PDB file of C-alpha atoms and ligand atoms in Angstrom:
ATOM      1  CA  MET A 123      -8.191 -47.155  35.753  1.00  0.00           C
ATOM      2  CA  PHE A 124     -11.239 -46.126  33.706  1.00  0.00           C
ATOM      3  CA  GLN A 125      -8.910 -44.863  31.010  1.00  0.00           C
ATOM      4  CA  LYS A 126      -6.982 -48.133  30.997  1.00  0.00           C
ATOM      5  CA  LEU A 127     -10.209 -50.077  30.596  1.00  0.00           C
ATOM      6  CA  SER A 128     -11.435 -47.815  27.821  1.00  0.00           C
ATOM      7  CA  ARG A 129      -8.094 -48.121  26.068  1.00  0.00           C
ATOM      8  CA  ALA A 130      -8.136 -51.921  26.372  1.00  0.00           C
ATOM      9  CA  VAL A 131     -11.472 -52.034  24.501  1.00  0.00           C
ATOM     10  CA  GLU A 132     -10.326 -49.431  21.994  1.00  0.00           C
ATOM     11  CA  THR A 133      -7.150 -51.328  21.161  1.00  0.00           C
ATOM     12  CA  GLY A 134      -8.712 -54.800  21.230  1.00  0.00           C
ATOM     13  CA  ASP A 135      -6.560 -55.951  24.132  1.00  0.00           C
ATOM     14  CA  LEU A 136      -8.148 -59.336  24.745  1.00  0.00           C
ATOM     15  CA  GLN A 137      -5.148 -60.548  26.698  1.00  0.00           C
ATOM     16  CA  ASN A 138      -5.392 -58.024  29.513  1.00  0.00           C
ATOM     17  CA  ILE A 139      -9.093 -57.161  29.804  1.00  0.00           C
ATOM     18  CA  LYS A 140      -9.900 -59.816  32.413  1.00  0.00           C
ATOM     19  CA  SER A 141      -7.048 -58.867  34.751  1.00  0.00           C
ATOM     20  CA  LEU A 142      -7.864 -55.162  34.359  1.00  0.00           C
ATOM     21  CA  ILE A 143     -11.498 -55.743  35.341  1.00  0.00           C
ATOM     22  CA  LEU A 144     -10.504 -57.901  38.307  1.00  0.00           C
ATOM     23  CA  GLN A 145      -8.056 -55.228  39.402  1.00  0.00           C
ATOM     24  CA  ALA A 146     -10.751 -52.532  39.159  1.00  0.00           C
ATOM     25  CA  VAL A 147     -13.147 -54.679  41.206  1.00  0.00           C
ATOM     26  CA  LYS A 148     -10.396 -55.336  43.766  1.00  0.00           C
ATOM     27  CA  ASN A 149      -9.898 -51.562  44.014  1.00  0.00           C
ATOM     28  CA  ASP A 150     -13.590 -51.325  45.020  1.00  0.00           C
ATOM     29  CA  LEU A 151     -14.674 -49.460  41.906  1.00  0.00           C
ATOM     30  CA  PRO A 152     -18.436 -49.954  41.487  1.00  0.00           C
ATOM     31  CA  ALA A 153     -19.256 -52.414  38.685  1.00  0.00           C
ATOM     32  CA  LEU A 154     -21.633 -49.995  37.013  1.00  0.00           C
ATOM     33  CA  GLU A 155     -18.934 -47.327  36.847  1.00  0.00           C
ATOM     34  CA  ILE A 156     -16.457 -49.825  35.426  1.00  0.00           C
ATOM     35  CA  LEU A 157     -19.000 -50.442  32.675  1.00  0.00           C
ATOM     36  CA  ASN A 158     -20.171 -46.885  32.086  1.00  0.00           C
ATOM     37  CA  ARG A 159     -16.894 -44.998  32.585  1.00  0.00           C
ATOM     38  CA  GLY A 160     -14.447 -47.658  31.402  1.00  0.00           C
ATOM     39  CA  LEU A 161     -15.769 -50.190  28.901  1.00  0.00           C
ATOM     40  CA  LEU A 162     -18.500 -48.245  27.092  1.00  0.00           C
ATOM     41  CA  PRO A 163     -16.434 -45.123  26.316  1.00  0.00           C
ATOM     42  CA  GLY A 164     -13.900 -47.547  24.768  1.00  0.00           C
ATOM     43  CA  ILE A 165     -16.428 -48.988  22.314  1.00  0.00           C
ATOM     44  CA  GLU A 166     -17.750 -45.469  21.613  1.00  0.00           C
ATOM     45  CA  LYS A 167     -14.255 -44.541  20.432  1.00  0.00           C
ATOM     46  CA  VAL A 168     -14.147 -47.683  18.294  1.00  0.00           C
ATOM     47  CA  GLY A 169     -17.434 -46.616  16.713  1.00  0.00           C
ATOM     48  CA  GLU A 170     -16.084 -43.134  16.021  1.00  0.00           C
ATOM     49  CA  LYS A 171     -12.905 -44.493  14.428  1.00  0.00           C
ATOM     50  CA  PHE A 172     -14.914 -46.986  12.372  1.00  0.00           C
ATOM     51  CA  GLY A 173     -17.126 -44.120  11.202  1.00  0.00           C
ATOM     52  CA  ARG A 174     -13.996 -42.282  10.018  1.00  0.00           C
ATOM     53  CA  ASP A 175     -12.726 -45.412   8.194  1.00  0.00           C
ATOM     54  CA  GLU A 176      -9.809 -45.666  10.597  1.00  0.00           C
ATOM     55  CA  LEU A 177     -10.763 -49.216  11.596  1.00  0.00           C
ATOM     56  CA  PHE A 178     -11.927 -52.204   9.567  1.00  0.00           C
ATOM     57  CA  ILE A 179     -14.618 -54.750  10.424  1.00  0.00           C
ATOM     58  CA  PRO A 180     -12.246 -57.456  11.777  1.00  0.00           C
ATOM     59  CA  GLU A 181     -10.732 -54.885  14.149  1.00  0.00           C
ATOM     60  CA  VAL A 182     -14.180 -53.743  15.312  1.00  0.00           C
ATOM     61  CA  MET A 183     -15.090 -57.394  15.869  1.00  0.00           C
ATOM     62  CA  LEU A 184     -12.036 -57.883  18.050  1.00  0.00           C
ATOM     63  CA  CYS A 185     -12.887 -54.761  20.104  1.00  0.00           C
ATOM     64  CA  ALA A 186     -16.465 -56.011  20.465  1.00  0.00           C
ATOM     65  CA  ARG A 187     -15.093 -59.331  21.721  1.00  0.00           C
ATOM     66  CA  VAL A 188     -12.988 -57.520  24.307  1.00  0.00           C
ATOM     67  CA  LEU A 189     -16.058 -55.544  25.426  1.00  0.00           C
ATOM     68  CA  GLN A 190     -18.156 -58.711  25.699  1.00  0.00           C
ATOM     69  CA  GLU A 191     -15.366 -60.479  27.626  1.00  0.00           C
ATOM     70  CA  GLY A 192     -15.174 -57.501  30.007  1.00  0.00           C
ATOM     71  CA  ILE A 193     -18.937 -57.567  30.536  1.00  0.00           C
ATOM     72  CA  ASP A 194     -18.817 -61.331  31.155  1.00  0.00           C
ATOM     73  CA  VAL A 195     -16.152 -60.920  33.850  1.00  0.00           C
ATOM     74  CA  LEU A 196     -18.143 -58.072  35.363  1.00  0.00           C
ATOM     75  CA  ARG A 197     -21.473 -59.924  35.237  1.00  0.00           C
ATOM     76  CA  PRO A 198     -21.555 -61.327  38.809  1.00  0.00           C
ATOM     77  CA  HIS A 199     -20.672 -57.894  40.182  1.00  0.00           C
ATOM     78  CA  LEU A 200     -23.270 -56.100  38.067  1.00  0.00           C
ATOM     79  CA  GLN A 201     -25.925 -58.524  39.241  1.00  0.00           C
ATOM     80  CA  ASN A 202     -24.832 -58.401  42.871  1.00  0.00           C
ATOM     81  CA  ASN A 203     -27.162 -55.825  44.354  1.00  0.00           C
ATOM     82  CA  SER A 204     -30.251 -57.000  42.615  1.00  0.00           C
ATOM     83  CA  THR A 205     -33.332 -58.597  44.036  1.00  0.00           C
ATOM     84  CA  SER A 206     -34.519 -61.799  42.426  1.00  0.00           C
ATOM     85  CA  ALA A 207     -38.250 -61.938  43.211  1.00  0.00           C
ATOM     86  CA  PHE A 208     -40.058 -62.847  39.975  1.00  0.00           C
ATOM     87  CA  LYS A 209     -41.292 -59.753  38.156  1.00  0.00           C
ATOM     88  CA  GLY A 210     -42.340 -60.953  34.705  1.00  0.00           C
ATOM     89  CA  ARG A 211     -41.361 -62.551  31.422  1.00  0.00           C
ATOM     90  CA  LEU A 212     -39.475 -60.841  28.595  1.00  0.00           C
ATOM     91  CA  VAL A 213     -39.051 -61.996  25.015  1.00  0.00           C
ATOM     92  CA  LEU A 214     -36.030 -60.201  23.597  1.00  0.00           C
ATOM     93  CA  GLY A 215     -34.251 -59.980  20.266  1.00  0.00           C
ATOM     94  CA  THR A 216     -32.317 -57.856  17.793  1.00  0.00           C
ATOM     95  CA  VAL A 217     -34.569 -57.110  14.835  1.00  0.00           C
ATOM     96  CA  ALA A 218     -34.312 -58.566  11.335  1.00  0.00           C
ATOM     97  CA  GLY A 219     -31.263 -57.538   9.346  1.00  0.00           C
ATOM     98  CA  ASP A 220     -29.291 -56.538  12.431  1.00  0.00           C
ATOM     99  CA  ILE A 221     -26.590 -58.647  14.082  1.00  0.00           C
ATOM    100  CA  HIS A 222     -25.466 -56.284  16.868  1.00  0.00           C
ATOM    101  CA  ASP A 223     -26.070 -58.005  20.174  1.00  0.00           C
ATOM    102  CA  ILE A 224     -23.858 -56.594  22.910  1.00  0.00           C
ATOM    103  CA  GLY A 225     -26.424 -54.000  24.042  1.00  0.00           C
ATOM    104  CA  LYS A 226     -29.212 -56.578  23.859  1.00  0.00           C
ATOM    105  CA  ASN A 227     -27.114 -58.951  25.968  1.00  0.00           C
ATOM    106  CA  LEU A 228     -26.659 -56.204  28.562  1.00  0.00           C
ATOM    107  CA  VAL A 229     -30.413 -55.621  28.637  1.00  0.00           C
ATOM    108  CA  LYS A 230     -30.923 -59.370  29.090  1.00  0.00           C
ATOM    109  CA  MET A 231     -28.385 -59.484  31.913  1.00  0.00           C
ATOM    110  CA  MET A 232     -30.070 -56.646  33.800  1.00  0.00           C
ATOM    111  CA  PHE A 233     -33.544 -58.165  33.455  1.00  0.00           C
ATOM    112  CA  ILE A 234     -32.353 -61.557  34.721  1.00  0.00           C
ATOM    113  CA  ALA A 235     -30.594 -59.864  37.624  1.00  0.00           C
ATOM    114  CA  ASN A 236     -33.844 -58.186  38.525  1.00  0.00           C
ATOM    115  CA  GLY A 237     -35.910 -61.339  38.655  1.00  0.00           C
ATOM    116  CA  PHE A 238     -37.342 -61.445  35.135  1.00  0.00           C
ATOM    117  CA  GLU A 239     -37.470 -64.600  33.062  1.00  0.00           C
ATOM    118  CA  VAL A 240     -35.901 -63.818  29.678  1.00  0.00           C
ATOM    119  CA  PHE A 241     -36.387 -65.654  26.389  1.00  0.00           C
ATOM    120  CA  ASP A 242     -33.586 -64.429  24.138  1.00  0.00           C
ATOM    121  CA  LEU A 243     -34.351 -64.969  20.452  1.00  0.00           C
ATOM    122  CA  GLY A 244     -30.884 -63.747  19.441  1.00  0.00           C
ATOM    123  CA  ILE A 245     -30.048 -61.590  16.439  1.00  0.00           C
ATOM    124  CA  ASN A 246     -31.669 -60.981  13.043  1.00  0.00           C
ATOM    125  CA  VAL A 247     -35.093 -61.881  14.433  1.00  0.00           C
ATOM    126  CA  ALA A 248     -37.982 -61.758  11.972  1.00  0.00           C
ATOM    127  CA  PRO A 249     -41.435 -60.522  13.058  1.00  0.00           C
ATOM    128  CA  GLU A 250     -42.793 -64.077  12.646  1.00  0.00           C
ATOM    129  CA  LYS A 251     -40.308 -65.345  15.205  1.00  0.00           C
ATOM    130  CA  PHE A 252     -41.342 -62.677  17.732  1.00  0.00           C
ATOM    131  CA  ALA A 253     -44.967 -63.623  17.118  1.00  0.00           C
ATOM    132  CA  ALA A 254     -44.289 -67.331  17.652  1.00  0.00           C
ATOM    133  CA  ALA A 255     -42.432 -66.584  20.891  1.00  0.00           C
ATOM    134  CA  ILE A 256     -45.325 -64.492  22.208  1.00  0.00           C
ATOM    135  CA  GLU A 257     -47.702 -67.371  21.528  1.00  0.00           C
ATOM    136  CA  GLU A 258     -45.376 -69.839  23.193  1.00  0.00           C
ATOM    137  CA  TYR A 259     -44.163 -67.902  26.243  1.00  0.00           C
ATOM    138  CA  HIS A 260     -46.962 -65.381  26.923  1.00  0.00           C
ATOM    139  CA  PRO A 261     -44.497 -62.651  27.946  1.00  0.00           C
ATOM    140  CA  HIS A 262     -45.384 -59.467  29.798  1.00  0.00           C
ATOM    141  CA  PHE A 263     -42.849 -57.598  27.644  1.00  0.00           C
ATOM    142  CA  VAL A 264     -41.330 -57.899  24.182  1.00  0.00           C
ATOM    143  CA  GLY A 265     -38.010 -56.117  23.729  1.00  0.00           C
ATOM    144  CA  LEU A 266     -36.729 -55.071  20.305  1.00  0.00           C
ATOM    145  CA  SER A 267     -33.155 -53.885  19.865  1.00  0.00           C
ATOM    146  CA  ALA A 268     -31.677 -52.184  16.768  1.00  0.00           C
ATOM    147  CA  LEU A 269     -28.300 -50.562  16.183  1.00  0.00           C
ATOM    148  CA  LEU A 270     -28.599 -49.555  12.554  1.00  0.00           C
ATOM    149  CA  THR A 271     -30.659 -46.742  11.121  1.00  0.00           C
ATOM    150  CA  THR A 272     -31.427 -49.132   8.280  1.00  0.00           C
ATOM    151  CA  THR A 273     -32.983 -51.716  10.624  1.00  0.00           C
ATOM    152  CA  MET A 274     -35.037 -49.266  12.700  1.00  0.00           C
ATOM    153  CA  PRO A 275     -37.956 -49.689  10.246  1.00  0.00           C
ATOM    154  CA  GLN A 276     -37.936 -53.377  11.203  1.00  0.00           C
ATOM    155  CA  MET A 277     -39.123 -52.300  14.636  1.00  0.00           C
ATOM    156  CA  ALA A 278     -42.141 -50.647  13.062  1.00  0.00           C
ATOM    157  CA  ALA A 279     -42.688 -53.697  10.818  1.00  0.00           C
ATOM    158  CA  THR A 280     -42.544 -56.041  13.813  1.00  0.00           C
ATOM    159  CA  ILE A 281     -45.015 -53.967  15.820  1.00  0.00           C
ATOM    160  CA  LYS A 282     -47.343 -53.803  12.827  1.00  0.00           C
ATOM    161  CA  TYR A 283     -47.103 -57.568  12.371  1.00  0.00           C
ATOM    162  CA  LEU A 284     -47.895 -58.262  16.037  1.00  0.00           C
ATOM    163  CA  ASP A 285     -50.775 -55.772  15.944  1.00  0.00           C
ATOM    164  CA  ALA A 286     -52.262 -57.407  12.864  1.00  0.00           C
ATOM    165  CA  ARG A 287     -52.260 -60.778  14.618  1.00  0.00           C
ATOM    166  CA  GLY A 288     -53.858 -59.438  17.762  1.00  0.00           C
ATOM    167  CA  LEU A 289     -50.779 -60.351  19.801  1.00  0.00           C
ATOM    168  CA  ARG A 290     -50.547 -56.973  21.433  1.00  0.00           C
ATOM    169  CA  ASN A 291     -52.769 -56.077  24.270  1.00  0.00           C
ATOM    170  CA  ASN A 292     -52.385 -54.609  27.708  1.00  0.00           C
ATOM    171  CA  LYS A 293     -50.788 -57.836  28.867  1.00  0.00           C
ATOM    172  CA  CYS A 294     -47.844 -57.670  26.439  1.00  0.00           C
ATOM    173  CA  LEU A 295     -46.027 -54.367  26.211  1.00  0.00           C
ATOM    174  CA  ILE A 296     -43.443 -53.631  23.546  1.00  0.00           C
ATOM    175  CA  MET A 297     -40.203 -51.933  24.489  1.00  0.00           C
ATOM    176  CA  VAL A 298     -37.704 -50.626  21.946  1.00  0.00           C
ATOM    177  CA  GLY A 299     -34.116 -49.462  22.335  1.00  0.00           C
ATOM    178  CA  GLY A 300     -30.665 -49.285  20.790  1.00  0.00           C
ATOM    179  CA  ALA A 301     -28.209 -46.519  19.948  1.00  0.00           C
ATOM    180  CA  PRO A 302     -30.128 -44.831  17.084  1.00  0.00           C
ATOM    181  CA  VAL A 303     -33.562 -45.238  18.701  1.00  0.00           C
ATOM    182  CA  THR A 304     -35.143 -42.234  20.423  1.00  0.00           C
ATOM    183  CA  ALA A 305     -38.230 -41.782  22.573  1.00  0.00           C
ATOM    184  CA  GLU A 306     -39.748 -39.821  19.719  1.00  0.00           C
ATOM    185  CA  PHE A 307     -39.164 -42.642  17.250  1.00  0.00           C
ATOM    186  CA  ALA A 308     -40.550 -45.167  19.745  1.00  0.00           C
ATOM    187  CA  GLY A 309     -43.715 -43.093  20.054  1.00  0.00           C
ATOM    188  CA  SER A 310     -44.031 -42.696  16.311  1.00  0.00           C
ATOM    189  CA  ILE A 311     -44.070 -46.472  15.694  1.00  0.00           C
ATOM    190  CA  GLY A 312     -46.474 -47.171  18.543  1.00  0.00           C
ATOM    191  CA  ALA A 313     -44.089 -48.831  20.982  1.00  0.00           C
ATOM    192  CA  ASP A 314     -45.322 -48.904  24.586  1.00  0.00           C
ATOM    193  CA  LEU A 315     -41.954 -48.320  26.230  1.00  0.00           C
ATOM    194  CA  TYR A 316     -38.568 -46.892  25.335  1.00  0.00           C
ATOM    195  CA  ALA A 317     -35.300 -47.033  27.237  1.00  0.00           C
ATOM    196  CA  ASP A 318     -31.979 -45.400  26.541  1.00  0.00           C
ATOM    197  CA  ASN A 319     -29.927 -48.029  28.379  1.00  0.00           C
ATOM    198  CA  ALA A 320     -30.156 -51.405  30.093  1.00  0.00           C
ATOM    199  CA  ILE A 321     -30.726 -50.070  33.610  1.00  0.00           C
ATOM    200  CA  GLU A 322     -33.480 -47.745  32.440  1.00  0.00           C
ATOM    201  CA  ALA A 323     -35.035 -50.632  30.505  1.00  0.00           C
ATOM    202  CA  VAL A 324     -35.458 -52.631  33.710  1.00  0.00           C
ATOM    203  CA  GLU A 325     -36.764 -49.606  35.577  1.00  0.00           C
ATOM    204  CA  GLN A 326     -39.365 -48.966  32.875  1.00  0.00           C
ATOM    205  CA  ALA A 327     -40.490 -52.588  32.985  1.00  0.00           C
ATOM    206  CA  LYS A 328     -40.694 -52.641  36.784  1.00  0.00           C
ATOM    207  CA  LYS A 329     -42.727 -49.454  36.730  1.00  0.00           C
ATOM    208  CA  ALA A 330     -45.110 -50.972  34.189  1.00  0.00           C
ATOM    209  CA  VAL A 331     -45.486 -54.119  36.308  1.00  0.00           C
ATOM    210  CA  ARG A 332     -46.301 -52.021  39.380  1.00  0.00           C
ATOM    211  CA  GLY A 333     -48.870 -50.185  37.238  1.00  0.00           C
TER     212      GLY A 333
HETATM  213 CO1  B1M B 559     -21.554 -51.991  13.730  1.00  0.00          CO
HETATM  214  N1  B1M B 559     -22.268 -50.207  13.364  1.00  0.00           N
HETATM  215  N2  B1M B 559     -21.871 -52.524  11.891  1.00  0.00           N
HETATM  216  N3  B1M B 559     -20.658 -53.616  14.238  1.00  0.00           N
HETATM  217  N4  B1M B 559     -21.049 -51.126  15.359  1.00  0.00           N
HETATM  218  C1  B1M B 559     -22.412 -49.287  14.501  1.00  0.00           C
HETATM  219  C2  B1M B 559     -23.800 -49.395  15.113  1.00  0.00           C
HETATM  220  C3  B1M B 559     -22.148 -47.885  13.785  1.00  0.00           C
HETATM  221  C4  B1M B 559     -22.805 -46.694  14.499  1.00  0.00           C
HETATM  222  C5  B1M B 559     -20.617 -47.662  13.635  1.00  0.00           C
HETATM  223  C6  B1M B 559     -20.266 -46.399  12.886  1.00  0.00           C
HETATM  224  O1  B1M B 559     -20.376 -46.335  11.694  1.00  0.00           O
HETATM  225  N5  B1M B 559     -19.807 -45.371  13.582  1.00  0.00           N
HETATM  226  C7  B1M B 559     -22.716 -48.159  12.338  1.00  0.00           C
HETATM  227  C8  B1M B 559     -24.203 -47.845  12.143  1.00  0.00           C
HETATM  228  C9  B1M B 559     -24.439 -46.576  11.347  1.00  0.00           C
HETATM  229  C10 B1M B 559     -25.884 -46.321  11.127  1.00  0.00           C
HETATM  230  O2  B1M B 559     -26.728 -47.147  11.172  1.00  0.00           O
HETATM  231  N6  B1M B 559     -26.157 -45.083  10.843  1.00  0.00           N
HETATM  232  C11 B1M B 559     -22.411 -49.634  12.170  1.00  0.00           C
HETATM  233  C12 B1M B 559     -22.349 -50.296  10.922  1.00  0.00           C
HETATM  234  C13 B1M B 559     -22.466 -49.424   9.693  1.00  0.00           C
HETATM  235  C14 B1M B 559     -22.152 -51.695  10.797  1.00  0.00           C
HETATM  236  C15 B1M B 559     -22.141 -52.529   9.518  1.00  0.00           C
HETATM  237  C16 B1M B 559     -23.213 -52.184   8.479  1.00  0.00           C
HETATM  238  C17 B1M B 559     -20.723 -52.407   8.919  1.00  0.00           C
HETATM  239  C18 B1M B 559     -20.534 -53.084   7.584  1.00  0.00           C
HETATM  240  O3  B1M B 559     -20.719 -54.258   7.457  1.00  0.00           O
HETATM  241  N7  B1M B 559     -20.184 -52.273   6.618  1.00  0.00           N
HETATM  242  C19 B1M B 559     -22.335 -53.970  10.073  1.00  0.00           C
HETATM  243  C20 B1M B 559     -23.820 -54.314  10.203  1.00  0.00           C
HETATM  244  C21 B1M B 559     -24.072 -55.768  10.264  1.00  0.00           C
HETATM  245  C22 B1M B 559     -25.564 -56.029  10.516  1.00  0.00           C
HETATM  246  O4  B1M B 559     -26.025 -55.826  11.617  1.00  0.00           O
HETATM  247  N8  B1M B 559     -26.266 -56.464   9.495  1.00  0.00           N
HETATM  248  C23 B1M B 559     -21.742 -53.819  11.455  1.00  0.00           C
HETATM  249  C24 B1M B 559     -21.130 -54.859  12.150  1.00  0.00           C
HETATM  250  C25 B1M B 559     -20.558 -54.732  13.405  1.00  0.00           C
HETATM  251  C26 B1M B 559     -19.721 -55.820  14.099  1.00  0.00           C
HETATM  252  C27 B1M B 559     -20.181 -57.243  13.777  1.00  0.00           C
HETATM  253  C28 B1M B 559     -18.287 -55.647  13.631  1.00  0.00           C
HETATM  254  C29 B1M B 559     -19.829 -55.394  15.596  1.00  0.00           C
HETATM  255  C30 B1M B 559     -21.010 -56.026  16.359  1.00  0.00           C
HETATM  256  C31 B1M B 559     -20.582 -57.176  17.252  1.00  0.00           C
HETATM  257  C32 B1M B 559     -21.732 -57.616  18.141  1.00  0.00           C
HETATM  258  O5  B1M B 559     -22.659 -56.899  18.454  1.00  0.00           O
HETATM  259  N9  B1M B 559     -21.622 -58.844  18.556  1.00  0.00           N
HETATM  260  C33 B1M B 559     -20.131 -53.904  15.460  1.00  0.00           C
HETATM  261  C34 B1M B 559     -19.944 -52.959  16.512  1.00  0.00           C
HETATM  262  C35 B1M B 559     -19.255 -53.467  17.759  1.00  0.00           C
HETATM  263  C36 B1M B 559     -20.379 -51.620  16.416  1.00  0.00           C
HETATM  264  C37 B1M B 559     -20.167 -50.442  17.413  1.00  0.00           C
HETATM  265  C38 B1M B 559     -18.715 -50.005  17.272  1.00  0.00           C
HETATM  266  C39 B1M B 559     -20.458 -50.724  18.875  1.00  0.00           C
HETATM  267  C40 B1M B 559     -21.851 -51.302  19.167  1.00  0.00           C
HETATM  268  C41 B1M B 559     -21.913 -51.750  20.609  1.00  0.00           C
HETATM  269  O6  B1M B 559     -21.791 -52.935  20.906  1.00  0.00           O
HETATM  270  N10 B1M B 559     -22.032 -50.785  21.541  1.00  0.00           N
HETATM  271  C42 B1M B 559     -21.205 -49.368  16.876  1.00  0.00           C
HETATM  272  C43 B1M B 559     -20.802 -47.929  17.148  1.00  0.00           C
HETATM  273  C44 B1M B 559     -21.536 -47.352  18.350  1.00  0.00           C
HETATM  274  O7  B1M B 559     -22.592 -47.791  18.745  1.00  0.00           O
HETATM  275  N11 B1M B 559     -20.977 -46.310  18.901  1.00  0.00           N
HETATM  276  C45 B1M B 559     -21.470 -49.855  15.505  1.00  0.00           C
HETATM  277  C46 B1M B 559     -22.028 -51.078  22.990  1.00  0.00           C
HETATM  278  C47 B1M B 559     -23.444 -51.475  23.460  1.00  0.00           C
HETATM  279  C48 B1M B 559     -23.410 -51.786  24.947  1.00  0.00           C
HETATM  280  O8  B1M B 559     -24.278 -50.351  23.236  1.00  0.00           O
HETATM  281  O9  B1M B 559     -25.754 -51.618  21.607  1.00  0.00           O
HETATM  282  O10 B1M B 559     -26.036 -49.116  21.965  1.00  0.00           O
HETATM  283  P1  B1M B 559     -25.706 -50.435  22.508  1.00  0.00           P
HETATM  284  O11 B1M B 559     -26.718 -50.794  23.690  1.00  0.00           O
HETATM  285  C49 B1M B 559     -27.030 -49.873  24.725  1.00  0.00           C
HETATM  286  C50 B1M B 559     -28.259 -49.000  24.438  1.00  0.00           C
HETATM  287  O12 B1M B 559     -28.420 -48.701  23.066  1.00  0.00           O
HETATM  288  C51 B1M B 559     -29.388 -49.754  25.067  1.00  0.00           C
HETATM  289  O13 B1M B 559     -28.791 -50.422  26.175  1.00  0.00           O
HETATM  290  C52 B1M B 559     -27.402 -50.705  25.906  1.00  0.00           C
HETATM  291  C53 B1M B 559     -26.506 -50.284  27.078  1.00  0.00           C
HETATM  292  O14 B1M B 559     -27.053 -50.085  28.251  1.00  0.00           O
HETATM  293  N12 B1M B 559     -30.129 -50.755  24.306  1.00  0.00           N
HETATM  294  C54 B1M B 559     -31.439 -51.006  24.627  1.00  0.00           C
HETATM  295  C55 B1M B 559     -29.779 -51.602  23.316  1.00  0.00           C
HETATM  296  N13 B1M B 559     -30.789 -52.378  22.972  1.00  0.00           N
HETATM  297  C56 B1M B 559     -31.838 -52.060  23.767  1.00  0.00           C
HETATM  298  C57 B1M B 559     -33.128 -52.583  23.847  1.00  0.00           C
HETATM  299  C58 B1M B 559     -34.014 -52.020  24.788  1.00  0.00           C
HETATM  300  C59 B1M B 559     -33.606 -50.970  25.610  1.00  0.00           C
HETATM  301  C60 B1M B 559     -32.326 -50.461  25.554  1.00  0.00           C
HETATM  302  O15 B1M B 559     -35.275 -52.456  24.971  1.00  0.00           O
HETATM  303  C61 B1M B 559     -35.666 -53.657  24.398  1.00  0.00           C
END
């Protein structure tokens, strides 16, 4: 089943993804495993093929749509076991110059499922927009996502911008993440928190809230 799901993402099979997910859920496969062992390996393969010039942008876009559709169908099951007591506010966005949003959307989903209020600024978010959102929403956390090595410096630029305006303090912690981002990089640009995936992101935030 995991292989079928992975293959559906890899081949951009929009027609069958919903029924495959529902079948996997019906077979009592845990939602998180459907995501981690089925859908995500599929998009990894897409990325590898794209890197070898075996796929073109429109094909990658179709595969991304299949992945997002799969995640949408899976959403109620992924959020099932979560507690909803309010834990804090998160302002979230993909940094300037970057339009990848599937990982960010997963992070958002997990935070909402765990009782956080999330203000999603979307993609290609300039430092000024993050700053304005901090002033408006007074979040406990600001989450920056980047998928391109060329947009990673935007994370540093955003942090610098927020620092310069005195918008960072112990009340507003900055978390960074995304495929090319590492804990080492996060440390080097002065981020407060780093997470490798959406589940870890929530765990990090909860830990910080508990103090
Ligand atoms: Co793009 N792309 N892409 N792409 N794309 C990558 C990232 C790439 C690695 C593919 C490759 O070459 N092998 C490559 C980057 C290379 C590099 O930087 N060194 C690449 C490139 C080059 C590009 C373009 C430049 C291509 C072009 O135009 N020539 C272009 C960039 C456009 C731009 O942003 N300005 C581009 C465009 C696109 C599409 C539009 C076609 C599409 C995006 C659709 C969308 O997002 N709506 C796309 C896709 C789908 C991919 C790959 C195949 C898959 C990304 C994805 O959704 N992964 C990707 C290859 C890959 O990553 N293997 C690739 C699934 C997602 C769930 O994972 O986002 O990593 P991820 O999120 C994870 C964690 O990283 C973490 O949690 C999530 C899961 O739990 N996480 C956080 C993410 N954000 C977090 C924030 C946190 C904490 C954790 O705290 C706040």
